[in-house]
Amino acid sequence: DKVLFMFAPETCSSLLFVLFIIHYAPVGKYDYDLVVIGGGSGGLACSKEAAQLGQKVAVLDHVEPSVKGTKWGLGGTCVNVGCIPKKLMHQAALLGTAVKDAKKFGWQISEPICHDWSTMADAVQNHVRSLNWVTAAVFALLTPFSFSHDVSYNDDLKETILTAKNIVIATGGRPKYPTNIPGAMEHGITNVALECAGFLTGIGLDTTVMVRSIALRGFDQQMAGLVTDYMEAYGTKFAWQCVPKRVDKLSSGVLQVTWMDNNTGNEHKDTYDSVLWAVGRAPETKALGLDKLGVQLDKETGKIVVGADESTSVPNIYAFGDIGEGRPELTPTAIKAGKLLARRLARHSAELMNYDSVPTTVFTPLEYGCVGLSEEEAEKRLGKDGIEVYHAFYKPLEFTVAERDASQCYLKVICERDGDQKILGLHFTGPNAGEVTQGFALAFQCGATYSHLLQTVGIHPTCAEELTKVNITKRSGLDATVTGC
């Protein structure tokens, strides 16, 4: 298939559509200690933690079908249409590369090598369904469970009113469609741009990413450039500074996309088998009746304004995860925040969620992991003369025999220039970037400095080891290419 991605570079993680009105009982006896709206990763983590602490809990969950009619089970975006299937399909693409490498290592592999989409899709879906079942089964042992159709937003349907001492909103968001572009909703699907483009290219599909501005907005832009440079060498096509105008379905069944190239001012057309939109996400707040309760929303984003303790403008109503204004749209962040909120509401702890230095990884063909500040943000806060950037271009040992290009395998450590040179940001492109970054994220929580990094003994021969040896600064202007063992 030939696939076109319409890409605005906002990242996303979780998605859940819940349809009902919150009925809030401020006084008297409550049916539940806690009602959680949203059965995604964060909502379930909060609910299970509360139940284990002795709270009586109800979870309200409903998935509104997508424009294409797709529905899924308990677990929200991450389990069903996000992190889990994405990583598995990314692995499918990595295996394709590994098969090619294997011949250089002596494996006798018959040609031609091809990928079967149905086999992969069935295996991924079977795994996702198993997670749905396990999640529901485990959760049923912990807490009473209610589905959202019991609490209706429509007077024509049966309505059941639950009262709770505390209400938690964890409904996440859904991908946006560009409604100003004719044919966008009728003919397009949605997901994450660079990660999907990467694994689709990896399994042999002709894939183009149309970028209207920059790639990976919010991430370090030097690293983003390395990611897209690698993808272009990998076979993904990019249409930079281009804006789609319309999508039409031709009589043959293919989709014709018309777009404007802002570099030249010329209009272009081409045909594709699929068009995927990745132009941002909208919070799921409209169907909750929050305006009637007085819950404050951010006027620009529509997300719920929350305090450090996840409180909203209405007492005893809380919100966390992607739905919260200014919160990272990351599954592990929502899980951690949900558990801590449950503990506070049960009066077992006063600990707040620490949203600083949250690590993350982009699972593109060349993975990119980071924790802390981008170089741009560090410069903005401390000035160019207030930071020291140590960096290195390295070659993974696995790439040598396979004769793979390692031009974009790079790392940098951004530090305060003065004092102990506290590490402000760590960035890494290369194999297993998520595994590498997770380990160094712990050091961040402990206030790691550049000298701590140099005191760390590396594991040889690994890619992560290169971080413990980095010694060339950008300021020096010296060649940062790692040589020797």
PDB file of C-alpha atoms in Angstrom, residues 14 34-38 40-47 167-173 303-312 317-325 327-328 330-342 344-345 353 355:
ATOM      1  CA  SER A  14      -3.909   8.069  25.597  1.00  0.00           C
ATOM      2  CA  LEU A  34     -14.455   7.321  44.666  1.00  0.00           C
ATOM      3  CA  VAL A  35     -15.920   7.359  41.168  1.00  0.00           C
ATOM      4  CA  VAL A  36     -13.354   7.378  38.372  1.00  0.00           C
ATOM      5  CA  ILE A  37     -14.441   8.477  34.919  1.00  0.00           C
ATOM      6  CA  GLY A  38     -12.194   6.815  32.344  1.00  0.00           C
ATOM      7  CA  GLY A  40      -7.580   3.975  30.498  1.00  0.00           C
ATOM      8  CA  SER A  41      -4.184   3.290  32.034  1.00  0.00           C
ATOM      9  CA  GLY A  42      -4.372   6.218  34.448  1.00  0.00           C
ATOM     10  CA  GLY A  43      -7.990   5.728  35.481  1.00  0.00           C
ATOM     11  CA  LEU A  44      -7.525   2.021  36.154  1.00  0.00           C
ATOM     12  CA  ALA A  45      -4.292   2.598  38.081  1.00  0.00           C
ATOM     13  CA  CYS A  46      -6.023   5.167  40.296  1.00  0.00           C
ATOM     14  CA  SER A  47      -9.036   2.903  40.801  1.00  0.00           C
ATOM     15  CA  ILE A 167     -14.826  12.171  41.595  1.00  0.00           C
ATOM     16  CA  VAL A 168     -11.779  11.738  39.371  1.00  0.00           C
ATOM     17  CA  ILE A 169     -11.745  12.561  35.660  1.00  0.00           C
ATOM     18  CA  ALA A 170      -9.217  10.619  33.577  1.00  0.00           C
ATOM     19  CA  THR A 171     -10.793  10.614  30.127  1.00  0.00           C
ATOM     20  CA  GLY A 172      -7.731  11.571  28.091  1.00  0.00           C
ATOM     21  CA  GLY A 173      -8.226  12.799  24.544  1.00  0.00           C
ATOM     22  CA  LYS A 303      -8.180  20.831  29.048  1.00  0.00           C
ATOM     23  CA  ILE A 304      -9.046  20.938  32.749  1.00  0.00           C
ATOM     24  CA  VAL A 305      -7.101  23.429  34.848  1.00  0.00           C
ATOM     25  CA  VAL A 306      -5.549  21.475  37.719  1.00  0.00           C
ATOM     26  CA  GLY A 307      -3.449  22.200  40.774  1.00  0.00           C
ATOM     27  CA  ALA A 308      -0.318  20.437  41.960  1.00  0.00           C
ATOM     28  CA  ASP A 309      -2.547  17.929  43.779  1.00  0.00           C
ATOM     29  CA  GLU A 310      -4.669  17.316  40.612  1.00  0.00           C
ATOM     30  CA  SER A 311      -7.560  19.319  42.128  1.00  0.00           C
ATOM     31  CA  THR A 312      -9.948  21.253  39.901  1.00  0.00           C
ATOM     32  CA  ILE A 317     -13.454  16.776  41.761  1.00  0.00           C
ATOM     33  CA  TYR A 318      -9.977  15.883  40.494  1.00  0.00           C
ATOM     34  CA  ALA A 319      -8.436  15.348  37.063  1.00  0.00           C
ATOM     35  CA  PHE A 320      -5.139  13.912  35.867  1.00  0.00           C
ATOM     36  CA  GLY A 321      -3.406  12.448  32.845  1.00  0.00           C
ATOM     37  CA  ASP A 322      -3.793  13.867  29.332  1.00  0.00           C
ATOM     38  CA  ILE A 323      -6.970  15.706  30.342  1.00  0.00           C
ATOM     39  CA  GLY A 324      -5.035  17.975  32.727  1.00  0.00           C
ATOM     40  CA  GLU A 325      -3.683  21.272  31.387  1.00  0.00           C
ATOM     41  CA  ARG A 327       0.535  17.633  31.986  1.00  0.00           C
ATOM     42  CA  PRO A 328       2.746  15.354  29.842  1.00  0.00           C
ATOM     43  CA  LEU A 330       2.394   9.981  28.561  1.00  0.00           C
ATOM     44  CA  THR A 331       0.901   6.757  29.879  1.00  0.00           C
ATOM     45  CA  PRO A 332       3.414   6.111  32.708  1.00  0.00           C
ATOM     46  CA  THR A 333       2.942   9.686  33.935  1.00  0.00           C
ATOM     47  CA  ALA A 334      -0.817   9.176  34.185  1.00  0.00           C
ATOM     48  CA  ILE A 335      -0.375   5.836  35.961  1.00  0.00           C
ATOM     49  CA  LYS A 336       1.980   7.315  38.535  1.00  0.00           C
ATOM     50  CA  ALA A 337      -0.168  10.415  39.050  1.00  0.00           C
ATOM     51  CA  GLY A 338      -3.291   8.268  39.433  1.00  0.00           C
ATOM     52  CA  LYS A 339      -1.757   6.048  42.087  1.00  0.00           C
ATOM     53  CA  LEU A 340      -0.466   9.010  44.076  1.00  0.00           C
ATOM     54  CA  LEU A 341      -3.852  10.737  43.870  1.00  0.00           C
ATOM     55  CA  ALA A 342      -5.599   7.607  45.152  1.00  0.00           C
ATOM     56  CA  ARG A 344      -3.823  11.093  48.976  1.00  0.00           C
ATOM     57  CA  LEU A 345      -7.601  10.741  48.733  1.00  0.00           C
ATOM     58  CA  MET A 353       3.392  13.814  41.495  1.00  0.00           C
ATOM     59  CA  TYR A 355       6.315  16.203  36.693  1.00  0.00           C
TER      60      TYR A 355
END
